[in-house]
Amino acid sequence: MITIQALRDFGADVDAGLARCLNKEDFYLKMVNLGLADERFESLKGILKSKDYDAAFEAVHALKGVIANLALTPISEPIEKMTELLRARTDTDYSDLCKEITDQRNKLLSL
């Protein structure tokens, strides 16, 4: 179960995330769980594989908004890198960034 302390140990900026949730821990934790359940995490790899960079940018940019607002730093950092590469429509191998995002999300989901 994800707790405030587990999020701190994970490297999230819990104080910033809580501030955005009116300092209500139960609301913040609910939003964290909803954010981690976002279906775009699952679809991103396939979108990138098809090289539909416009759709990939839309998906990762939406994830960036959710995850950054929750201050889940270990996930938001690679998402932000990917967002900027896709904003520039960079044709590159995104597999390392996808793996980092997935690994960090799975680490958090396992708490």
Short mmCIF file of C-alpha atoms in Angstrom, two decimals:
data_model
loop_
_atom_site.label_atom_id
_atom_site.label_comp_id
_atom_site.label_asym_id
_atom_site.label_seq_id
_atom_site.Cartn_x
_atom_site.Cartn_y
_atom_site.Cartn_z
CA MET A 1 0.00 0.00 0.00
CA ILE A 2 1.32 3.40 -0.94
CA THR A 3 1.84 5.65 2.06
CA ILE A 4 3.17 9.16 2.51
CA GLN A 5 6.40 7.77 3.97
CA ALA A 6 6.77 5.27 1.13
CA LEU A 7 6.40 8.12 -1.35
CA ARG A 8 9.07 10.11 0.49
CA ASP A 9 11.37 7.08 0.46
CA PHE A 10 10.66 6.69 -3.27
CA GLY A 11 11.93 10.22 -3.86
CA ALA A 12 8.64 12.04 -4.42
CA ASP A 13 8.41 15.66 -3.35
CA VAL A 14 5.49 14.84 -1.09
CA ASP A 15 5.23 18.32 0.39
CA ALA A 16 4.75 19.85 -3.07
CA GLY A 17 2.25 17.16 -4.06
CA LEU A 18 0.31 17.59 -0.83
CA ALA A 19 0.22 21.36 -1.29
CA ARG A 20 -1.46 20.86 -4.67
CA CYS A 21 -4.01 18.61 -2.93
CA LEU A 22 -4.90 21.12 -0.21
CA ASN A 23 -2.64 19.22 2.23
CA LYS A 24 -5.19 16.39 2.40
CA GLU A 25 -3.20 13.17 2.61
CA ASP A 26 -6.12 10.91 1.72
CA PHE A 27 -6.90 13.00 -1.36
CA TYR A 28 -3.23 13.08 -2.39
CA LEU A 29 -2.88 9.31 -2.04
CA LYS A 30 -6.08 8.80 -4.05
CA MET A 31 -4.73 11.05 -6.81
CA VAL A 32 -1.39 9.18 -6.80
CA ASN A 33 -3.21 5.89 -7.30
CA LEU A 34 -5.37 7.35 -10.07
CA GLY A 35 -2.33 8.87 -11.76
CA LEU A 36 -0.44 5.58 -11.70
CA ALA A 37 -3.46 3.82 -13.22
CA ASP A 38 -3.52 6.15 -16.23
CA GLU A 39 -3.97 4.01 -19.35
CA ARG A 40 -1.48 6.13 -21.29
CA PHE A 41 1.36 4.38 -19.45
CA GLU A 42 0.31 1.14 -21.16
CA SER A 43 -0.28 2.61 -24.62
CA LEU A 44 2.83 4.79 -24.87
CA LYS A 45 5.24 2.04 -25.91
CA GLY A 46 3.02 0.95 -28.80
CA ILE A 47 2.49 4.50 -29.97
CA LEU A 48 6.24 5.10 -29.99
CA LYS A 49 6.84 1.83 -31.83
CA SER A 50 4.52 3.03 -34.60
CA LYS A 51 6.48 6.32 -34.71
CA ASP A 52 3.31 8.35 -34.36
CA TYR A 53 5.18 11.14 -32.62
CA ASP A 54 2.18 13.48 -32.49
CA ALA A 55 0.11 10.90 -30.60
CA ALA A 56 3.11 9.98 -28.44
CA PHE A 57 3.65 13.64 -27.55
CA GLU A 58 -0.02 14.04 -26.59
CA ALA A 59 0.13 10.94 -24.39
CA VAL A 60 3.41 11.73 -22.66
CA HIS A 61 2.52 15.40 -22.24
CA ALA A 62 -0.71 14.43 -20.47
CA LEU A 63 1.23 12.02 -18.25
CA LYS A 64 3.73 14.76 -17.50
CA GLY A 65 0.95 17.01 -16.25
CA VAL A 66 -0.49 14.39 -13.95
CA ILE A 67 2.76 12.97 -12.61
CA ALA A 68 4.52 16.33 -12.20
CA ASN A 69 1.56 17.79 -10.32
CA LEU A 70 1.72 14.83 -7.95
CA ALA A 71 5.47 15.53 -7.58
CA LEU A 72 6.44 11.92 -8.34
CA THR A 73 9.94 13.02 -9.30
CA PRO A 74 11.53 9.64 -10.18
CA ILE A 75 8.80 9.11 -12.79
CA SER A 76 8.37 12.72 -13.87
CA GLU A 77 12.04 13.26 -14.78
CA PRO A 78 12.18 10.67 -17.61
CA ILE A 79 8.67 11.71 -18.71
CA GLU A 80 9.86 15.31 -18.98
CA LYS A 81 12.90 14.24 -21.03
CA MET A 82 10.68 12.26 -23.38
CA THR A 83 8.20 15.13 -23.65
CA GLU A 84 10.89 17.54 -24.82
CA LEU A 85 12.30 15.07 -27.34
CA LEU A 86 8.84 14.46 -28.75
CA ARG A 87 8.02 18.17 -28.75
CA ALA A 88 11.00 18.52 -31.12
CA ARG A 89 9.75 15.45 -33.06
CA THR A 90 13.09 13.72 -32.49
CA ASP A 91 13.32 10.42 -34.34
CA THR A 92 15.25 8.35 -31.82
CA ASP A 93 15.08 5.13 -29.85
CA TYR A 94 12.83 5.84 -26.88
CA SER A 95 13.17 2.38 -25.36
CA ASP A 96 15.54 3.43 -22.54
CA LEU A 97 13.23 6.23 -21.44
CA CYS A 98 10.20 3.93 -21.71
CA LYS A 99 11.99 1.36 -19.57
CA GLU A 100 12.93 3.95 -16.96
CA ILE A 101 9.34 5.24 -16.80
CA THR A 102 7.96 1.71 -16.56
CA ASP A 103 10.52 0.61 -13.96
CA GLN A 104 9.87 3.64 -11.75
CA ARG A 105 6.10 3.24 -12.06
CA ASN A 106 6.32 -0.47 -11.23
CA LYS A 107 8.56 0.29 -8.26
CA LEU A 108 5.97 2.70 -6.93
CA LEU A 109 3.08 0.34 -7.63
CA SER A 110 4.85 -2.39 -5.67
CA LEU A 111 4.91 -0.30 -2.47
#
